[in-house]
Short mmCIF file of N, CA and C in Angstrom, two decimals:
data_model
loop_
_atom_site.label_atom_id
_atom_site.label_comp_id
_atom_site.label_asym_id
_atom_site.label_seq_id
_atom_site.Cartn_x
_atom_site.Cartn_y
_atom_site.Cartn_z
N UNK A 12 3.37 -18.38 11.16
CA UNK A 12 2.74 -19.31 12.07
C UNK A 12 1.27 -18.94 12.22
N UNK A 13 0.22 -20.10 12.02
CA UNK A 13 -1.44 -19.79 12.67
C UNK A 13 -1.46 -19.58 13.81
N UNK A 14 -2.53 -18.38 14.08
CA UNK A 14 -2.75 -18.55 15.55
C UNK A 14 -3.98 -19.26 15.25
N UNK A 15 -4.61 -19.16 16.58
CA UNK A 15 -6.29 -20.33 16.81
C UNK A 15 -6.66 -18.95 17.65
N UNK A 16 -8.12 -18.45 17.02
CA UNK A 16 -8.98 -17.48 17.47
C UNK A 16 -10.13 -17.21 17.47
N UNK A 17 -10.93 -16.98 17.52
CA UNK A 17 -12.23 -16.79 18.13
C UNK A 17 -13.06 -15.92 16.82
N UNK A 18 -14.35 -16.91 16.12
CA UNK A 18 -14.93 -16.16 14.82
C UNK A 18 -16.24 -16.59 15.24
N UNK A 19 -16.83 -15.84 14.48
CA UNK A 19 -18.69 -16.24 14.52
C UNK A 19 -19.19 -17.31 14.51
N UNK A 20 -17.96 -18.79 13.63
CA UNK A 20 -18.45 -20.00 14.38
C UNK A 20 -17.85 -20.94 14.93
N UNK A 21 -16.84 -20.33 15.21
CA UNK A 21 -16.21 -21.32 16.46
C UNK A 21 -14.94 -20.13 16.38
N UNK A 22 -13.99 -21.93 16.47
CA UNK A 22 -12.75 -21.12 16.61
C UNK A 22 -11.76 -21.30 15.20
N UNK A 23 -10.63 -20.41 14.61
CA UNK A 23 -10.60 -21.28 13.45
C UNK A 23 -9.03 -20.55 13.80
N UNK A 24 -8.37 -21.38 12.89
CA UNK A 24 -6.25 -21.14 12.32
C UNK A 24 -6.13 -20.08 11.27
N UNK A 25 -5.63 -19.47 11.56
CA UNK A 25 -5.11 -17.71 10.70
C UNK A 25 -3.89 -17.33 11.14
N UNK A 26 -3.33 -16.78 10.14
CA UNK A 26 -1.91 -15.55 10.15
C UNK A 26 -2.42 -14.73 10.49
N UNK A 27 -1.98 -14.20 10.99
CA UNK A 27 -1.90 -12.91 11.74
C UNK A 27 -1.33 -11.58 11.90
N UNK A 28 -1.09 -10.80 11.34
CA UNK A 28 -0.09 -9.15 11.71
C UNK A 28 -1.10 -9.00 12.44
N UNK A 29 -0.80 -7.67 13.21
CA UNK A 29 -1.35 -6.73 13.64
C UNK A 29 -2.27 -5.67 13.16
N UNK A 30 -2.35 -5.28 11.72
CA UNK A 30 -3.75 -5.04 10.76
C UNK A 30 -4.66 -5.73 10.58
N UNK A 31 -4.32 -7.34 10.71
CA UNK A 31 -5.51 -8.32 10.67
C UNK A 31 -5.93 -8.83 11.69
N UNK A 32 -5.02 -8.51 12.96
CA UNK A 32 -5.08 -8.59 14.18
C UNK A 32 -6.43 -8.02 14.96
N UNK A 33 -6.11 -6.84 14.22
CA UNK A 33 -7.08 -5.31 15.03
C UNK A 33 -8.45 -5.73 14.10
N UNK A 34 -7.85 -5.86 13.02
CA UNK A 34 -9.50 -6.47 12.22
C UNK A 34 -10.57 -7.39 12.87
N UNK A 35 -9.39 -8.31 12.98
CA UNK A 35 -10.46 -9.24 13.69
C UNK A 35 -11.09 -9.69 15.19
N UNK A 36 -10.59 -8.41 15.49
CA UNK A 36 -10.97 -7.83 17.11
C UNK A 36 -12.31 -7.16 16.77
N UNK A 37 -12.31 -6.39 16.08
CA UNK A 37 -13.02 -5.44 15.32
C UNK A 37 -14.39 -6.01 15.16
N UNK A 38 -14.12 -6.89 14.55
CA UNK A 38 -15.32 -7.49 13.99
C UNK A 38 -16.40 -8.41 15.06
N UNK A 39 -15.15 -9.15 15.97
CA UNK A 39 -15.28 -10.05 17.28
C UNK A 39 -16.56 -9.29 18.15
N UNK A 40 -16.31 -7.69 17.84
CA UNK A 40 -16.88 -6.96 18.71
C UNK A 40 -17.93 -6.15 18.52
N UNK A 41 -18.18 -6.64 17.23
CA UNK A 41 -19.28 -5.87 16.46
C UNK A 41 -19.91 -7.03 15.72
N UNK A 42 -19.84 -7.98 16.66
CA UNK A 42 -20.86 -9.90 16.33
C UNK A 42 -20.63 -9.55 14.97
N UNK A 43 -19.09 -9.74 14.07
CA UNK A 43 -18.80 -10.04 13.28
C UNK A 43 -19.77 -9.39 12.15
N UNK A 44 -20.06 -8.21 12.08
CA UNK A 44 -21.34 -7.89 11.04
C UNK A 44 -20.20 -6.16 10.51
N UNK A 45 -19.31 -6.67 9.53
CA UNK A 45 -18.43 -6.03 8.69
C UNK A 45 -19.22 -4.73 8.71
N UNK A 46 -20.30 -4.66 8.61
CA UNK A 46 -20.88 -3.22 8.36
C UNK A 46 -21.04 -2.72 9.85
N UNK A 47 -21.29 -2.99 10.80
CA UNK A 47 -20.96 -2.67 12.11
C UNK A 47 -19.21 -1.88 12.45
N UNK A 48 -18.63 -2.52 11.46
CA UNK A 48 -17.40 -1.88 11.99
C UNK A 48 -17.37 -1.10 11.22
N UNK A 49 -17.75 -0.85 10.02
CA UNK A 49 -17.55 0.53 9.17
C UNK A 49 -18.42 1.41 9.67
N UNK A 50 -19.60 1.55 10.19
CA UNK A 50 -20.14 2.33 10.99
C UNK A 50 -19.83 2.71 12.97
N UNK A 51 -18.82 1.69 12.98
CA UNK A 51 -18.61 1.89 14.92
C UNK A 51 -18.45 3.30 15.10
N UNK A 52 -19.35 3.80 16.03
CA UNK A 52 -18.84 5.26 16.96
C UNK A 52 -18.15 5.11 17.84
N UNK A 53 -17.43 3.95 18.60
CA UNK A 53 -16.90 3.90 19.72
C UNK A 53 -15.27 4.49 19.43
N UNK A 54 -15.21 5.83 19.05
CA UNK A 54 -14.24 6.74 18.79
C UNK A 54 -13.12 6.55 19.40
N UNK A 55 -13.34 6.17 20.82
CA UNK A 55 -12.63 6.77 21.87
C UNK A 55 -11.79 5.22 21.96
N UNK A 56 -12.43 4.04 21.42
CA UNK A 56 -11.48 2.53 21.39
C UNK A 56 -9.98 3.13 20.65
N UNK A 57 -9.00 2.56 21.37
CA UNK A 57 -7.82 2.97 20.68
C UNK A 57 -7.37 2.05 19.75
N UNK A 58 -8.65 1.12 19.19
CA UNK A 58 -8.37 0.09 18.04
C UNK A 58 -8.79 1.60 16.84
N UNK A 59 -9.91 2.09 17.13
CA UNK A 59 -10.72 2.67 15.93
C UNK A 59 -10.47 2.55 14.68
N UNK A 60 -9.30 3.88 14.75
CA UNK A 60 -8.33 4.17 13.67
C UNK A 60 -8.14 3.24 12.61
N UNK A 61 -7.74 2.32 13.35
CA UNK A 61 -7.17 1.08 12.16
C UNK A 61 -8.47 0.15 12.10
N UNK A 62 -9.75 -0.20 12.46
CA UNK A 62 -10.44 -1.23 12.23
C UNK A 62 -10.50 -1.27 10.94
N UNK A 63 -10.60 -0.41 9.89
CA UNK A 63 -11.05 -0.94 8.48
C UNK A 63 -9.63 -1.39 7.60
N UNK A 64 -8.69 -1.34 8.42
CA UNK A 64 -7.15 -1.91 7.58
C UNK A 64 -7.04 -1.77 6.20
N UNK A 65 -6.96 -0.35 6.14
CA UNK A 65 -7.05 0.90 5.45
C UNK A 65 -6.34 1.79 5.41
N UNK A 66 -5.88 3.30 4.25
CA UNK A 66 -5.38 4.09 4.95
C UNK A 66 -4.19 4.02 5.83
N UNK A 67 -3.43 5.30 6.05
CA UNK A 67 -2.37 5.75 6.61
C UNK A 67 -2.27 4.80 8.17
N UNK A 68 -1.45 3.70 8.20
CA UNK A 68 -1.11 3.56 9.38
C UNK A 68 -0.04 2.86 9.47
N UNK A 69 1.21 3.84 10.88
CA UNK A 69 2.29 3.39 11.02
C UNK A 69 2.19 2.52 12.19
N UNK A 70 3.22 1.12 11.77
CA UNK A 70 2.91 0.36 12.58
C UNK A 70 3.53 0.52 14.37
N UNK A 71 4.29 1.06 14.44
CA UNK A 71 4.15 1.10 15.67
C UNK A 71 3.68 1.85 16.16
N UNK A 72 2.54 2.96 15.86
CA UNK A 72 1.27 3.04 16.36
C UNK A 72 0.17 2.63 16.52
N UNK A 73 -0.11 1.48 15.39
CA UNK A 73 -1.19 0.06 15.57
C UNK A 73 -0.57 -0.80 16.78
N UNK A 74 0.75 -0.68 17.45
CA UNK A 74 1.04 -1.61 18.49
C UNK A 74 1.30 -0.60 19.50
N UNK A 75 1.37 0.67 19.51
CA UNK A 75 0.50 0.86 20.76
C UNK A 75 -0.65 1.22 21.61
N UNK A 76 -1.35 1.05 19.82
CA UNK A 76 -2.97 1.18 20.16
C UNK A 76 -3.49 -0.51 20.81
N UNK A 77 -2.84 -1.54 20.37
CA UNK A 77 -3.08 -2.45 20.61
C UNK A 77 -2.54 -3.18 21.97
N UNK A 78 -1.20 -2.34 22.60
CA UNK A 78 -1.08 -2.36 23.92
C UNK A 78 -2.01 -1.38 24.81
N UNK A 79 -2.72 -0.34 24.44
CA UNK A 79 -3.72 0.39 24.85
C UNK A 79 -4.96 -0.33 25.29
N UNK A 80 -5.46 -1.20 24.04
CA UNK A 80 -6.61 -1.88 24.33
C UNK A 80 -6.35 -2.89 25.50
N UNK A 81 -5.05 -3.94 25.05
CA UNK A 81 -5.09 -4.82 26.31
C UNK A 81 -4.84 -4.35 27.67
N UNK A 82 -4.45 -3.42 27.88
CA UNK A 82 -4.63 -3.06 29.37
C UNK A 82 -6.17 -2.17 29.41
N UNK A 83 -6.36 -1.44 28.58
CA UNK A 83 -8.34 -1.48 29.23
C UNK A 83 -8.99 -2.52 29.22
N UNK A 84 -8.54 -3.44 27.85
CA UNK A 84 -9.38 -4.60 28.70
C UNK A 84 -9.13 -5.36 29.71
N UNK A 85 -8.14 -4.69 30.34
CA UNK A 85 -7.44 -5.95 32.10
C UNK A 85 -7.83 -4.66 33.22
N UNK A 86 -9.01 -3.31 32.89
CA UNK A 86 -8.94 -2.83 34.07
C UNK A 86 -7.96 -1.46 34.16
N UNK A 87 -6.94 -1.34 33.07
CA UNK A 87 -5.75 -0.72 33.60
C UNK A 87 -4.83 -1.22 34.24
N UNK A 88 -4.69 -2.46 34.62
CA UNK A 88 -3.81 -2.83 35.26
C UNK A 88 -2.80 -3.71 34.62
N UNK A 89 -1.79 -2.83 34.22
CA UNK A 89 -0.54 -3.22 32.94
C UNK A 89 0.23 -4.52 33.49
N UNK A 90 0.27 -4.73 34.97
CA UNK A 90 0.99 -5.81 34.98
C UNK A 90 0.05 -7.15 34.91
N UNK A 91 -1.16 -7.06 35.01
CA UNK A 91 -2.17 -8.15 34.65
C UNK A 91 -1.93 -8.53 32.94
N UNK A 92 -1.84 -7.74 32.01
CA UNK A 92 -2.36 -7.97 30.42
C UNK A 92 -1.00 -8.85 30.32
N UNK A 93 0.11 -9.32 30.94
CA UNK A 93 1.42 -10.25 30.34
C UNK A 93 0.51 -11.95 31.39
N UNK A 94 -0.67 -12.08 32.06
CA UNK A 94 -1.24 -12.92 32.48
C UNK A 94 -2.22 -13.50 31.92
N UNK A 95 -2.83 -12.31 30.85
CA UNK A 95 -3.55 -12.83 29.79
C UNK A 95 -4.26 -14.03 29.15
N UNK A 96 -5.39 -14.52 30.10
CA UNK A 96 -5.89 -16.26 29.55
C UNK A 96 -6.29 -16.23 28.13
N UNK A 97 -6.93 -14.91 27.34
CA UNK A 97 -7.49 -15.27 26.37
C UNK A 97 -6.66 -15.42 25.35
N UNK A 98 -6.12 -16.47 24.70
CA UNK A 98 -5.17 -17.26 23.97
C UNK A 98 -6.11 -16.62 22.13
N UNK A 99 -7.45 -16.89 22.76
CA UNK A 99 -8.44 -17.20 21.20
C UNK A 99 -8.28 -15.85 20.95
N UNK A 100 -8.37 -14.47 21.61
CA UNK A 100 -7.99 -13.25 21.30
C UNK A 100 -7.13 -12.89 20.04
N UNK A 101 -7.71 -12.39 19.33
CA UNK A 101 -6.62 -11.97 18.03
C UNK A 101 -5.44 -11.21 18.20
N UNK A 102 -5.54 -10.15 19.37
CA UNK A 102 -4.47 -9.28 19.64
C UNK A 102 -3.39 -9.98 21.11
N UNK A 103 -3.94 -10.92 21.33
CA UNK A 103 -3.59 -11.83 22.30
C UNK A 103 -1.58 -11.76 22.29
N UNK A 104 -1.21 -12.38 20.97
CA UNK A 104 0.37 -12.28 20.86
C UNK A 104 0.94 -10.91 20.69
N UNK A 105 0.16 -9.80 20.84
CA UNK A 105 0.89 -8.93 20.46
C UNK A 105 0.39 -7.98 21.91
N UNK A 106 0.18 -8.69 22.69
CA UNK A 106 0.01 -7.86 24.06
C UNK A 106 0.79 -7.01 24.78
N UNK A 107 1.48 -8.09 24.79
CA UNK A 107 3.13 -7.43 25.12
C UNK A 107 3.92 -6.13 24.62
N UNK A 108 3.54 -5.60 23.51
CA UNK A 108 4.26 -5.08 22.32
C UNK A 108 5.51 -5.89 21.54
N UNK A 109 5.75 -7.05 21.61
CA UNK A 109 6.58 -7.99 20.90
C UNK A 109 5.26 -9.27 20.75
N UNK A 110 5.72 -10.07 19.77
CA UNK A 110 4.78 -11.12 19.11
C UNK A 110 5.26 -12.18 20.04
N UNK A 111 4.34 -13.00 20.79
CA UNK A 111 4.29 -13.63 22.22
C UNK A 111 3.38 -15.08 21.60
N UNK A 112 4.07 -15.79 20.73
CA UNK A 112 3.08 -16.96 20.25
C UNK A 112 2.50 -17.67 21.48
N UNK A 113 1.37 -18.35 21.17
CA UNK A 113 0.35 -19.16 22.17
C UNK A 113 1.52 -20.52 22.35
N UNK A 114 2.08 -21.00 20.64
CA UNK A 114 3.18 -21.94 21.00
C UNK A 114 3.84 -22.36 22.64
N UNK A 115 4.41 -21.30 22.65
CA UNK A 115 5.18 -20.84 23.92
C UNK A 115 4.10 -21.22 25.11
N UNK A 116 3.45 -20.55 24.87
CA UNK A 116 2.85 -20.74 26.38
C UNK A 116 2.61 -22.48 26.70
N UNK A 117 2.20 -22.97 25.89
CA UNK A 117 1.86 -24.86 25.70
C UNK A 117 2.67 -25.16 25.99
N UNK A 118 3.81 -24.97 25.72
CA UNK A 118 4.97 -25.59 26.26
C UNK A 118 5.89 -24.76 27.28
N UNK A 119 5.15 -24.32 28.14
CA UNK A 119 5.80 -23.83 29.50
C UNK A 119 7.00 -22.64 29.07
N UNK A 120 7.29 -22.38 28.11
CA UNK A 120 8.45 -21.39 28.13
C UNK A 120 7.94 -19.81 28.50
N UNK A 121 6.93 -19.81 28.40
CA UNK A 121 6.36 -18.48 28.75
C UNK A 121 5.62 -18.53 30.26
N UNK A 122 4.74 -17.57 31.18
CA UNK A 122 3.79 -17.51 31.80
C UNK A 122 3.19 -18.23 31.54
#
């Protein structure tokens, strides 16, 4: 299934895992300039590791680096990140630690 997410010029439809997930957070956050993320110092993001989707990584430690991020980005406050407005977010369905399509939410079955 596409999600709809947020790129340098608008918004555009992509598949998604969680390696391409973190990628394109990655990039979101480094105004999309690929060489920005191969150089990021921000060590201490618990995306880091995996931004270049590369190399040794087990996935359910990319998902709980990626439940890491969404609660710093809500503050710390874990029961806020399942309230989550940003839909265009790449790591958006995988907030939860289970894959949480935007589908769902449009049609009321979710929050």
């Amino acid at each position: 299934m596409q999600e709809l997410i947020k790129n340098k010029i608008g918004l555009r439809k992509i598949i998604l895992n969680r390696r391409q997930a973190i990628r394109e957070r990655c990039l979101n956050c480094s105004g999309w300039i690929p060489k920005d993320v191969a150089g990021c110092e921000m060590n201490l993001c618990p995306l880091y590791p995996f931004r270049m989707k590369k190399g040794k990584q087990d996935a359910a430690t990319r998902q709980k680096s990626i439940r890491t991020y969404c609660i710093n980005c809500m503050n710390g406050q874990i029961g806020v990140v399942s309230k989550c407005k940003s839909s265009d977010c790449p790591l958006f369905i995988y907030r939860k630690g289970c894959v949480v399509r935007a589908s769902y939410i449009e049609k009321g079955v979710m929050e």
